Short mmCIF file of C-alpha atoms in Angstrom, two decimals:
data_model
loop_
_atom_site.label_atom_id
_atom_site.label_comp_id
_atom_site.label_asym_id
_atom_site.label_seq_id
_atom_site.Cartn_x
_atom_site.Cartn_y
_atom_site.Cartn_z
CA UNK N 1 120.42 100.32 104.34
CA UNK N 2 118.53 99.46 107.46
CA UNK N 3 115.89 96.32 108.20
CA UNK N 4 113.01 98.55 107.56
CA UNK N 5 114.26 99.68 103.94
CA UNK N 6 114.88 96.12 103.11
CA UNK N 7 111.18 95.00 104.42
CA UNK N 8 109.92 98.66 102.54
CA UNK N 9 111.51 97.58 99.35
CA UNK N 10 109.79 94.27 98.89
CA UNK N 11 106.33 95.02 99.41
CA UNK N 12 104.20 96.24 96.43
CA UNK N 13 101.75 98.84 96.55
CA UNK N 14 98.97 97.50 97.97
CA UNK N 15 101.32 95.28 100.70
CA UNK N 16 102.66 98.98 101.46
CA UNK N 17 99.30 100.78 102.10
CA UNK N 18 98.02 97.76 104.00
CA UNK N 19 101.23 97.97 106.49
CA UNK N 20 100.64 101.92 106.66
CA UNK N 21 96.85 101.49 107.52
CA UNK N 22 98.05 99.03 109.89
CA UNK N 23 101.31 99.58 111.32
CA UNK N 24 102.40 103.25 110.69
CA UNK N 25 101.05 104.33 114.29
CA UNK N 26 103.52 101.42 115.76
CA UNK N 27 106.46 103.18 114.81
CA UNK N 28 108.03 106.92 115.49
CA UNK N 29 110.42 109.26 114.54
CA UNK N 30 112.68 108.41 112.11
CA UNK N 31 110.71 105.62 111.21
CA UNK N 32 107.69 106.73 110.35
CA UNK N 33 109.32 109.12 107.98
CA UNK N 34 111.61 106.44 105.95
CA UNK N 35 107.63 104.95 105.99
CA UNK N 36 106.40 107.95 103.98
CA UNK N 37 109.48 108.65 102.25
CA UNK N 38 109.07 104.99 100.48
CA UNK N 39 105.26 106.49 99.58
CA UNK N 40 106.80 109.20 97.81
CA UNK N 41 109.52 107.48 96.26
CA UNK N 42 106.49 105.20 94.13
CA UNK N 43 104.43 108.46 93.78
CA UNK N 44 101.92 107.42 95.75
CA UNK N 45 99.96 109.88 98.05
CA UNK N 46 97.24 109.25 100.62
CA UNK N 47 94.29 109.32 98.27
CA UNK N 48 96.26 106.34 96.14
CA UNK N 49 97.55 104.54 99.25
CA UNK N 50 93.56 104.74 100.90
CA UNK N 51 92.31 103.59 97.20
CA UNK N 52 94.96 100.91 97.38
CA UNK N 53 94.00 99.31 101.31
CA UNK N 54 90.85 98.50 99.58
CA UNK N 55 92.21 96.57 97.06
CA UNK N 56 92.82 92.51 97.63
CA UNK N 57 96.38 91.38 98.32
CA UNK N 58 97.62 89.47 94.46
CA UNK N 59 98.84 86.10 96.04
CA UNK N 60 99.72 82.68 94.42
CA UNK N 61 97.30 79.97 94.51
CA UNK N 62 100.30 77.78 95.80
CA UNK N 63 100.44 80.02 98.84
CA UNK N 64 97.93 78.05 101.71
CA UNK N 65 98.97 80.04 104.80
CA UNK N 66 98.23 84.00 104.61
CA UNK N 67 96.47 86.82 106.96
CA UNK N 68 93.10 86.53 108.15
CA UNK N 69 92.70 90.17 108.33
CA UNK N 70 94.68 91.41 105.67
CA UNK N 71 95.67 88.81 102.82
CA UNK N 72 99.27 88.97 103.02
CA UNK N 73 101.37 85.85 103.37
CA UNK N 74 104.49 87.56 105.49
CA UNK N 75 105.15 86.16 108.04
CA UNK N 76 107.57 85.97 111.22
CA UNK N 77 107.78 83.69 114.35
CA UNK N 78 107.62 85.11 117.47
CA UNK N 79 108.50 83.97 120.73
CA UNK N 80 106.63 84.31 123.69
CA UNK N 81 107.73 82.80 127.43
CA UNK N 82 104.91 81.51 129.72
CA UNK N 83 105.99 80.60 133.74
CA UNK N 84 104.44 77.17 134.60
CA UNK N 85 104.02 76.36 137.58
CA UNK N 86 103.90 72.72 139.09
CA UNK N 87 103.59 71.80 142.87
CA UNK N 88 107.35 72.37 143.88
CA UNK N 89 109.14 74.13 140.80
CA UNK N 90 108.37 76.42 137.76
CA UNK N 91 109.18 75.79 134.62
CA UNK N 92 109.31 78.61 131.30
CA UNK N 93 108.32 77.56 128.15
CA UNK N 94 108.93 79.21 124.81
CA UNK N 95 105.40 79.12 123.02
CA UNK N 96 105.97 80.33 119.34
CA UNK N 97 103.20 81.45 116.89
CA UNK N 98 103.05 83.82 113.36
CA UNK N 99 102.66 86.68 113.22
CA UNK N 100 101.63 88.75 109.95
CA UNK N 101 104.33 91.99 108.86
CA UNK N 102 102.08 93.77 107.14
CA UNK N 103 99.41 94.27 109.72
CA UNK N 104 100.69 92.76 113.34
CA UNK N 105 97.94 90.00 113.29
CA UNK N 106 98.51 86.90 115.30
CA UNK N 107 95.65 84.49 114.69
CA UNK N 108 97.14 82.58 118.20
CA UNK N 109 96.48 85.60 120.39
CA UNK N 110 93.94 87.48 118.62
CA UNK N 111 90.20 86.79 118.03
CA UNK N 112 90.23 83.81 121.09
CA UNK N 113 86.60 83.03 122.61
CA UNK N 114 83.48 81.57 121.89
CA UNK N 115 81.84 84.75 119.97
CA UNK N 116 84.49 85.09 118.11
CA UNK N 117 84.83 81.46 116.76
CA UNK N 118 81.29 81.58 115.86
CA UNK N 119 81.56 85.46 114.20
CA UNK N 120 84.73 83.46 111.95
CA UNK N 121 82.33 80.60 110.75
CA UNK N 122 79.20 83.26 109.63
CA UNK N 123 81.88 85.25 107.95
CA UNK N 124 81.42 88.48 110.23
CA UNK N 125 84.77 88.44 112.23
CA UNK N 126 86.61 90.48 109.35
CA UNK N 127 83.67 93.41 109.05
CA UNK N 128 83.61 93.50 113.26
CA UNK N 129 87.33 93.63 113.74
CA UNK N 130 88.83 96.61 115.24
CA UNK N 131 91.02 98.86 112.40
CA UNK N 132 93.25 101.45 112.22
CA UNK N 133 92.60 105.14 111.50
CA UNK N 134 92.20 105.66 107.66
CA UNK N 135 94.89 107.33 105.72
CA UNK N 136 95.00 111.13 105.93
CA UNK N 137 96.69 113.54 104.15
CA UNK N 138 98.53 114.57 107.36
CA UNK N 139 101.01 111.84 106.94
CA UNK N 140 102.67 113.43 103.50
CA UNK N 141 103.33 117.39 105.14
#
């Protein structure tokens, strides 16, 4: 069993629609179909899965880190090199931030600037953030 049937396999329902609203557009071929095979291995179809992305992510109360955009607290660390330069060399340093595998979000790269600090703090960020197609029924032929 690949990486992806692993991940598949531990997310529940609504973990699984999220990352399909989200992600399924990221990934091709052979992919996307081992995506919508684990759909219709928990009977789900696109009406359920688009009834499910609405639903709220069931976390633990012990949990303090999760998504900003979608709830989930699954996380990876990735790795990103930035070229310094100083007057007479260069040096490359490895920056490293989360980033959410359900939906792709990284709070350190996404929703920088001054209007979108101040959209976070009056609670409007989430409603005027950019998001994936909804689920059609396209997927399952």
């Amino acid at each position: 069993m690949n990486e992806l049937n692993l991940f598949l396999k531990t997310l529940s329902d609504v973990e699984l629609a999220k990352f399909i609203v989200y992600r399924y557009k990221d990934f091709v071929g052979t992919s996307r179909e081992t995506i919508i095979s684990e759909a219709k291995s928990r009977n789900l179809n696109h009406v359920d899965l688009r009834r499910l992305y609405k639903e709220d992510i069931q976390l633990d109360k012990s949990i303090k880190n999760h998504c900003e955009q979608c709830g989930a607290a699954k996380f990876y660390t990735e790795t990103d090199y930035e070229l310094r330069h100083k007057r007479y060399y260069s040096i490359e340093v490895a920056l490293e931030s989360d980033r959410c595998r359900i939906c792709g979000y990284n709070p350190d790269k996404n929703g920088k600037g001054f209007m979108n600090w101040i959209k976070k703090k009056l609670g409007f960020y989430h409603n005027t953030r950019i998001k994936r197609p909804e689920i059609d029924g396209n997927m399952f032929t």
